[in-house]
Amino acid sequence: MRVRLAALGLAVAGLVGAGVLAVGSGAGEAAPAAYPTCSVLRVAATGGGSSTLYEVDLASGAMSRVRALDRRVDAIGYHKGQGLVYGVSGSHVVSLTREGTLLDLGRVPQVHGASGGAVLGDLLVVRVGRHLRSVSIDPDSPRFLTVVASVRLWPAALPRTVDDFDARGGLLYGVSTHTRYYGHVVTIDPRSGRVKHVHTRRLPGGWTYGSAALGPDGALFAASNRTHAWTGGPARSRLIRVEPRRGAVSVEIAAWPVATHTDMTGCLAPRPPDPPTTTTPPPTTPPPTTTTPPPSSPPATTSPGPTPPAPTTVPTSVPGVPPTTTPPQALPVLPPLPPGLVPPGTLPPGAPPPGPPPRVPPPAPEPAPALLTRGLKRPPEAEVTGPLTTAEKRRWGLATMILILGAGAVASAAHRRRH
């Protein structure tokens, strides 16, 4: 029994070493070895239904659904400069965003029935039967959406089952399953149409490898639409990694559900990092500010002439008597006073308010000239019963000055007569 088990172990190891049996960890799980990775887009459809768009991490095989499309799409490739995916739907060329927004660009009859595609520069290169056709996808070119090149693939047996490929170094890399027992890694020269074997170890057989992409390290990741089950389990679509060099061994990365029409892009550009999230404190409400409007100035009035002085209000000390408002009066222009005399109304600091002016005694014994005394009548004596008003003070002051001036004139005249 031990000999038989040891022999069985050697047989399994031989199959693994030959690359016939892919080694992996199951659907969606990471492979034992860590490989450089990138994200790609994959379309998958079953029967005659519409395609569903997925995003795939190549190193782990983890596949996340993006969205269901409204038609079947095949032969897709990624244009890094434009950030768009181009593909074929029937006889129409379409574009896809990474989020699955589809735009029908127009009908190109020569691409009808395309089953594999990749982007080379500004060209969408697709396989239609035994021909490789290149469609311009440069929106600024006058030949946009026209077939600019077409070559015949040869030898005929190899390319007819190459259902997807990716581009690097001017060549296309894919998997041919011209026999149903295993797969071969091949290269296609898009200029000459020559198809050549890359002598790696054989890949698991089954249906065609409808999805193929080159990883960041140059390894080919290819997924068959349906792969044989060696252990008696259900058939699956298996993602296989193999380096395109002589003698390389294939490794199974993941197993997906079976599909009838699939295709895969090359590596997508990395997503931009999310901006850092900062916590903003809630805004503090400032206390309401009261704005006091400036006092409004009364409108300026234009007067035709000079503004007369404001009337003067003189309070009286008699209780119950309202103040008297006296309109301004023009004062007569008087000659300068003799030296030693104090103008009426002028008081030294700290002096008590003046009372009624003193009575002036009659002039000198000589009679006043007729010119001065003619027509003047002495006002009757008025009984002073209270404080004098400003008007009364002014009248008393004028009378006193007239009397003083008159007395001076009389004295001057008498002096001249004596001499």
Coordinates of C-alpha atoms in Angstrom, one line a residue:
M1 CA 0.0 0.0 0.0
R2 CA 2.8 2.4 0.9
V3 CA 4.5 1.7 -2.4
R4 CA 1.3 2.4 -4.3
L5 CA 0.7 5.7 -2.5
A6 CA 4.3 6.7 -3.2
A7 CA 3.9 5.9 -6.9
L8 CA 0.6 7.9 -7.0
G9 CA 2.4 10.9 -5.4
L10 CA 5.2 10.7 -8.0
A11 CA 2.6 10.6 -10.8
V12 CA 0.8 13.7 -9.5
A13 CA 4.1 15.5 -9.1
G14 CA 5.0 14.6 -12.7
L15 CA 1.7 16.1 -13.9
V16 CA 2.3 19.3 -12.0
G17 CA 5.8 19.6 -13.2
A18 CA 4.7 19.0 -16.8
G19 CA 2.2 21.9 -16.5
V20 CA -0.8 19.7 -17.3
L21 CA -2.3 20.0 -13.9
A22 CA -2.5 23.7 -12.7
V23 CA -1.9 24.3 -9.1
G24 CA -4.0 26.9 -7.3
S25 CA -6.1 27.6 -4.3
G26 CA -9.7 27.7 -5.6
A27 CA -12.1 30.4 -6.7
G28 CA -11.3 33.9 -5.7
E29 CA -8.5 33.0 -3.3
A30 CA -4.9 34.2 -3.5
A31 CA -2.3 32.0 -5.2
P32 CA 0.5 30.6 -3.0
A33 CA 3.1 32.9 -4.5
A34 CA 2.8 36.6 -4.4
Y35 CA 3.0 38.2 -7.9
P36 CA 3.1 41.8 -9.1
T37 CA -0.5 42.7 -9.8
C38 CA -2.8 45.2 -11.5
S39 CA -6.5 45.5 -12.2
V40 CA -8.2 44.6 -15.5
L41 CA -11.7 44.7 -16.8
R42 CA -13.5 41.5 -18.0
V43 CA -16.7 41.0 -19.8
A44 CA -18.5 37.7 -19.6
A45 CA -21.8 36.4 -21.1
T46 CA -23.6 33.1 -21.2
G47 CA -25.4 31.9 -24.2
G48 CA -26.8 34.7 -26.3
G49 CA -27.4 37.0 -23.3
S50 CA -25.8 40.4 -22.6
S51 CA -22.4 40.8 -21.0
T52 CA -21.6 41.7 -17.4
L53 CA -18.6 43.9 -16.6
Y54 CA -16.2 42.8 -13.8
E55 CA -13.0 44.2 -12.4
V56 CA -10.3 41.6 -11.7
D57 CA -7.2 41.7 -9.6
L58 CA -4.7 39.6 -11.5
A59 CA -2.5 38.3 -8.7
S60 CA -5.3 37.0 -6.5
G61 CA -8.0 36.4 -9.2
A62 CA -10.5 38.3 -7.0
M63 CA -13.4 39.4 -9.3
S64 CA -15.9 42.1 -8.4
R65 CA -19.0 42.9 -10.4
V66 CA -19.2 46.4 -11.9
R67 CA -22.5 46.4 -13.7
A68 CA -24.6 44.6 -16.3
L69 CA -24.4 45.9 -19.8
D70 CA -27.3 46.2 -22.2
R71 CA -25.7 44.2 -25.0
R72 CA -23.0 41.6 -25.6
V73 CA -19.5 43.1 -25.9
D74 CA -16.3 41.3 -27.0
A75 CA -12.8 42.0 -28.2
I76 CA -12.0 44.7 -25.7
G77 CA -8.8 46.6 -25.1
Y78 CA -7.7 49.5 -22.8
H79 CA -6.3 52.8 -24.1
K80 CA -4.2 54.2 -21.3
G81 CA -3.9 57.7 -22.8
Q82 CA -7.7 58.1 -23.1
G83 CA -8.6 56.1 -20.0
L84 CA -11.2 54.3 -22.0
V85 CA -12.0 50.7 -23.0
Y86 CA -12.8 50.0 -26.7
G87 CA -14.5 46.9 -27.9
V88 CA -16.9 45.4 -30.5
S89 CA -20.6 44.7 -30.1
G90 CA -22.0 43.0 -33.3
S91 CA -20.7 45.2 -36.1
H92 CA -20.4 48.4 -33.9
V93 CA -17.4 49.8 -32.1
V94 CA -18.2 50.8 -28.5
S95 CA -16.3 52.5 -25.7
L96 CA -16.6 51.8 -22.0
T97 CA -15.5 53.7 -18.9
R98 CA -14.1 52.0 -15.8
E99 CA -17.5 52.5 -14.2
G100 CA -19.3 50.7 -17.0
T101 CA -20.8 53.6 -19.0
L102 CA -21.1 52.4 -22.5
L103 CA -21.2 54.6 -25.7
D104 CA -21.9 53.3 -29.2
L105 CA -19.4 55.0 -31.5
G106 CA -20.8 53.7 -34.8
R107 CA -21.0 50.8 -37.2
V108 CA -17.8 49.3 -38.7
P109 CA -18.9 46.4 -40.9
Q110 CA -15.4 44.8 -41.1
V111 CA -15.3 44.0 -37.4
H112 CA -18.5 41.9 -37.3
G113 CA -17.8 38.7 -35.5
A114 CA -14.6 39.8 -33.7
S115 CA -13.6 37.4 -30.9
G116 CA -10.4 38.8 -29.5
G117 CA -9.0 42.3 -29.1
A118 CA -6.3 44.6 -27.7
V119 CA -5.1 48.2 -28.1
L120 CA -1.9 48.9 -29.9
G121 CA -1.1 52.7 -29.8
D122 CA -4.2 54.4 -31.3
L123 CA -5.5 51.1 -32.9
L124 CA -8.0 48.6 -31.7
V125 CA -6.6 45.3 -33.1
V126 CA -9.2 42.5 -33.4
R127 CA -9.3 39.0 -34.8
V128 CA -12.1 38.3 -37.3
G129 CA -11.8 34.7 -38.5
R130 CA -8.3 34.2 -40.0
H131 CA -7.7 38.0 -40.3
L132 CA -6.3 40.6 -38.0
R133 CA -7.9 44.0 -38.5
S134 CA -6.8 47.4 -37.0
V135 CA -9.4 50.1 -36.4
S136 CA -8.3 53.7 -35.7
I137 CA -9.6 54.9 -32.3
D138 CA -7.9 58.3 -32.4
P139 CA -10.8 60.9 -32.2
D140 CA -8.5 63.6 -33.8
S141 CA -7.7 61.4 -36.9
P142 CA -9.7 61.8 -40.1
R143 CA -9.7 58.0 -40.3
F144 CA -11.4 57.6 -36.9
L145 CA -13.4 54.4 -36.7
T146 CA -12.1 53.1 -40.0
V147 CA -10.1 49.9 -40.7
V148 CA -6.6 51.1 -41.5
A149 CA -4.9 47.7 -41.8
S150 CA -5.9 44.0 -42.3
V151 CA -3.5 41.0 -42.5
R152 CA -4.1 37.3 -43.0
L153 CA -3.0 35.1 -40.1
W154 CA -0.8 32.0 -40.7
P155 CA -0.4 29.1 -40.3
A156 CA -4.1 28.6 -40.3
A157 CA -4.3 26.0 -37.6
L158 CA -2.9 28.1 -34.8
P159 CA -4.8 31.4 -34.8
R160 CA -8.4 30.1 -35.3
T161 CA -8.8 29.4 -31.6
V162 CA -6.9 32.4 -30.2
D163 CA -9.9 34.2 -28.7
D164 CA -8.0 36.9 -26.8
F165 CA -4.6 38.5 -26.6
D166 CA -2.7 41.4 -25.0
A167 CA 0.1 43.6 -26.5
R168 CA 3.7 44.1 -25.5
G169 CA 6.7 45.0 -27.5
G170 CA 4.8 45.2 -30.8
L171 CA 3.6 41.6 -30.4
L172 CA 0.3 40.0 -29.3
Y173 CA 0.3 37.2 -26.7
G174 CA -2.5 34.7 -26.3
V175 CA -3.4 31.0 -26.0
S176 CA -4.3 28.7 -28.8
T177 CA -6.4 25.5 -28.2
H178 CA -6.3 24.0 -31.7
T179 CA -6.3 20.6 -29.9
R180 CA -8.9 20.2 -27.1
Y181 CA -6.4 18.4 -24.8
Y182 CA -4.2 21.3 -23.8
G183 CA -3.3 25.0 -24.6
H184 CA -0.3 26.6 -26.2
V185 CA 1.0 30.1 -25.6
V186 CA 1.5 31.9 -28.9
T187 CA 2.6 35.2 -30.3
I188 CA 1.1 37.1 -33.2
D189 CA 2.9 39.7 -35.3
P190 CA 0.3 42.3 -36.3
R191 CA 2.4 43.5 -39.3
S192 CA 2.9 40.1 -41.0
G193 CA 0.2 38.0 -39.4
R194 CA 2.7 35.3 -38.4
V195 CA 1.6 33.1 -35.4
K196 CA 4.4 31.3 -33.4
H197 CA 4.5 28.9 -30.5
V198 CA 6.1 30.0 -27.2
H199 CA 7.5 26.7 -25.9
T200 CA 6.2 26.8 -22.4
R201 CA 4.8 23.8 -20.6
R202 CA 1.3 22.9 -21.8
L203 CA -1.8 24.7 -20.3
P204 CA -4.9 22.8 -19.2
G205 CA -7.2 22.0 -22.2
G206 CA -10.8 22.7 -22.7
W207 CA -12.7 25.5 -24.4
T208 CA -10.9 28.5 -25.8
Y209 CA -9.1 30.9 -23.6
G210 CA -11.4 33.9 -24.1
S211 CA -9.6 36.2 -21.6
A212 CA -5.9 37.1 -21.7
A213 CA -3.8 39.9 -20.1
L214 CA -0.2 40.6 -19.5
G215 CA 0.7 41.3 -15.9
P216 CA 3.1 44.1 -14.7
D217 CA 6.0 41.5 -14.7
G218 CA 5.3 40.3 -18.3
A219 CA 3.6 37.1 -17.2
L220 CA 0.5 36.0 -19.2
F221 CA -2.7 35.6 -17.3
A222 CA -5.2 33.7 -19.3
A223 CA -8.7 32.3 -18.4
S224 CA -10.4 29.6 -20.4
N225 CA -14.2 29.8 -20.8
R226 CA -14.4 26.2 -19.6
T227 CA -11.6 23.9 -18.4
H228 CA -11.7 20.2 -17.9
A229 CA -11.9 19.0 -14.3
W230 CA -9.3 16.3 -13.6
T231 CA -10.4 15.6 -10.1
G232 CA -14.1 14.9 -10.9
G233 CA -15.3 18.3 -9.7
P234 CA -17.5 20.7 -11.7
A235 CA -16.1 22.4 -14.8
R236 CA -14.9 26.0 -14.2
S237 CA -13.4 28.9 -15.9
R238 CA -9.8 28.8 -14.6
L239 CA -7.4 31.8 -14.5
I240 CA -3.9 30.5 -15.3
R241 CA -0.6 32.3 -14.9
V242 CA 2.4 31.4 -17.1
E243 CA 5.6 33.3 -18.1
P244 CA 6.0 33.5 -21.9
R245 CA 9.4 31.8 -22.0
R246 CA 10.6 28.3 -22.9
G247 CA 9.9 25.7 -20.2
A248 CA 7.7 27.9 -18.0
V249 CA 5.2 26.1 -15.8
S250 CA 1.5 27.2 -15.6
V251 CA -0.1 28.0 -12.2
E252 CA -3.8 28.2 -11.5
I253 CA -4.7 31.5 -9.7
A254 CA -8.5 31.3 -9.4
A255 CA -11.6 29.5 -10.7
W256 CA -14.7 31.4 -12.0
P257 CA -18.1 30.3 -13.2
V258 CA -18.3 28.9 -16.7
A259 CA -19.1 31.4 -19.5
T260 CA -19.5 31.2 -23.3
H261 CA -18.2 34.6 -24.4
T262 CA -15.5 36.4 -22.4
D263 CA -12.7 38.9 -23.0
M264 CA -10.3 40.9 -20.9
T265 CA -8.4 44.2 -21.2
G266 CA -4.8 44.9 -20.3
C267 CA -3.7 46.5 -17.0
L268 CA -5.7 49.6 -16.1
A269 CA -4.1 52.7 -14.8
P270 CA -3.9 52.8 -11.0
R271 CA -6.8 54.6 -9.3
P272 CA -5.9 58.0 -7.8
P273 CA -5.6 57.8 -4.0
D274 CA -8.6 59.0 -2.0
P275 CA -8.1 62.4 -0.5
P276 CA -7.3 62.4 3.2
T277 CA -10.4 63.0 5.3
T278 CA -10.2 65.8 7.8
T279 CA -12.6 66.4 10.6
T280 CA -13.9 69.9 10.5
P281 CA -15.2 71.2 13.8
P282 CA -18.7 72.6 13.7
P283 CA -18.7 76.4 13.1
T284 CA -19.2 78.5 16.2
T285 CA -22.0 81.0 16.0
P286 CA -20.6 84.5 16.9
P287 CA -22.8 86.6 19.2
P288 CA -25.1 88.9 17.3
T289 CA -23.6 92.3 16.8
T290 CA -25.8 95.4 17.0
T291 CA -24.9 98.0 14.5
T292 CA -25.9 101.5 15.6
P293 CA -26.6 103.6 12.5
P294 CA -24.8 106.9 12.5
P295 CA -26.9 109.9 13.4
S296 CA -28.5 111.3 10.4
S297 CA -27.5 114.9 9.6
P298 CA -30.4 117.2 8.8
P299 CA -30.5 118.2 5.2
A300 CA -28.5 121.4 4.5
T301 CA -30.7 124.4 3.6
T302 CA -29.5 127.0 1.3
S303 CA -30.3 130.5 2.4
P304 CA -30.2 133.4 -0.1
G305 CA -28.4 135.7 2.3
P306 CA -26.4 135.8 5.6
T307 CA -27.9 133.9 8.5
P308 CA -29.2 136.3 11.2
P309 CA -28.1 135.6 14.8
A310 CA -30.3 133.3 16.8
P311 CA -32.7 135.0 19.2
T312 CA -31.4 135.2 22.8
T313 CA -33.4 133.8 25.6
V314 CA -32.7 135.6 28.9
P315 CA -34.0 133.7 32.0
T316 CA -35.5 135.8 34.8
S317 CA -35.4 135.0 38.5
V318 CA -39.1 135.7 39.0
P319 CA -40.8 132.4 39.6
G320 CA -43.6 131.5 37.2
V321 CA -42.6 134.0 34.6
P322 CA -41.6 132.4 31.2
P323 CA -38.3 133.4 29.7
T324 CA -38.4 136.4 27.3
T325 CA -37.1 136.0 23.8
T326 CA -35.8 139.3 22.4
P327 CA -35.0 139.6 18.8
P328 CA -31.5 140.9 18.0
Q329 CA -31.1 144.6 17.7
A330 CA -28.5 146.5 15.8
L331 CA -26.3 148.6 18.3
P332 CA -25.1 152.0 17.3
V333 CA -21.5 152.6 16.6
L334 CA -20.1 154.7 19.4
P335 CA -16.8 156.6 19.6
P336 CA -14.0 155.2 21.9
L337 CA -14.4 155.8 25.6
P338 CA -12.1 158.2 27.5
P339 CA -9.3 156.5 29.3
G340 CA -10.2 155.0 32.7
L341 CA -13.8 154.3 31.8
V342 CA -15.0 150.6 31.7
P343 CA -17.4 149.7 29.0
P344 CA -20.8 148.9 30.3
G345 CA -21.5 145.2 30.8
T346 CA -17.8 144.5 31.4
L347 CA -17.1 143.2 34.9
P348 CA -13.8 142.1 36.5
P349 CA -13.6 138.4 37.5
G350 CA -15.4 137.6 40.7
A351 CA -17.4 140.9 40.7
P352 CA -21.1 140.7 41.7
P353 CA -23.6 141.3 39.0
P354 CA -24.2 145.0 38.5
G355 CA -27.3 146.7 39.8
P356 CA -29.2 149.6 38.2
P357 CA -26.8 152.3 37.0
P358 CA -26.3 155.2 39.4
R359 CA -28.2 158.4 38.9
V360 CA -26.0 160.9 37.2
P361 CA -26.1 164.4 38.9
P362 CA -27.1 167.3 36.7
P363 CA -24.3 168.9 34.6
A364 CA -22.3 171.9 35.6
P365 CA -24.2 175.1 36.5
E366 CA -23.7 176.4 33.0
P367 CA -26.7 175.8 30.9
A368 CA -26.4 173.2 28.2
P369 CA -26.3 174.5 24.6
A370 CA -29.6 174.8 23.0
L371 CA -28.4 172.3 20.4
L372 CA -28.0 169.6 22.9
T373 CA -31.0 170.3 25.2
R374 CA -33.5 171.2 22.5
G375 CA -36.3 168.8 22.4
L376 CA -35.0 166.4 25.1
K377 CA -37.3 165.6 27.9
R378 CA -36.1 163.9 31.1
P379 CA -38.0 160.6 31.5
P380 CA -40.0 160.4 34.6
E381 CA -38.4 158.4 37.4
A382 CA -39.4 154.8 37.3
E383 CA -39.8 152.8 40.3
V384 CA -37.6 149.8 40.2
T385 CA -39.4 146.9 41.6
G386 CA -37.1 144.0 40.6
P387 CA -34.0 143.1 38.7
L388 CA -33.4 144.8 35.4
T389 CA -33.7 142.9 32.2
T390 CA -31.0 143.0 29.5
A391 CA -33.0 145.5 27.4
E392 CA -33.3 147.8 30.4
K393 CA -29.6 147.5 31.1
R394 CA -28.8 148.4 27.6
R395 CA -31.0 151.4 27.7
W396 CA -29.5 152.6 30.9
G397 CA -26.0 152.1 29.5
L398 CA -26.8 154.2 26.4
A399 CA -28.3 156.9 28.5
T400 CA -25.3 157.0 30.8
M401 CA -22.9 157.2 27.8
I402 CA -24.9 160.0 26.2
L403 CA -24.9 162.0 29.5
I404 CA -21.1 161.5 29.9
L405 CA -20.4 162.6 26.3
G406 CA -22.7 165.5 26.7
A407 CA -21.1 166.6 29.9
G408 CA -17.7 166.4 28.3
A409 CA -18.8 168.5 25.4
V410 CA -20.3 171.1 27.8
A411 CA -17.0 171.2 29.8
S412 CA -15.0 171.6 26.6
A413 CA -17.2 174.5 25.5
A414 CA -16.9 176.3 28.8
H415 CA -13.2 175.9 28.8
R416 CA -12.9 177.5 25.4
R417 CA -15.0 180.4 26.5
R418 CA -12.8 181.1 29.5
H419 CA -9.8 181.2 27.4

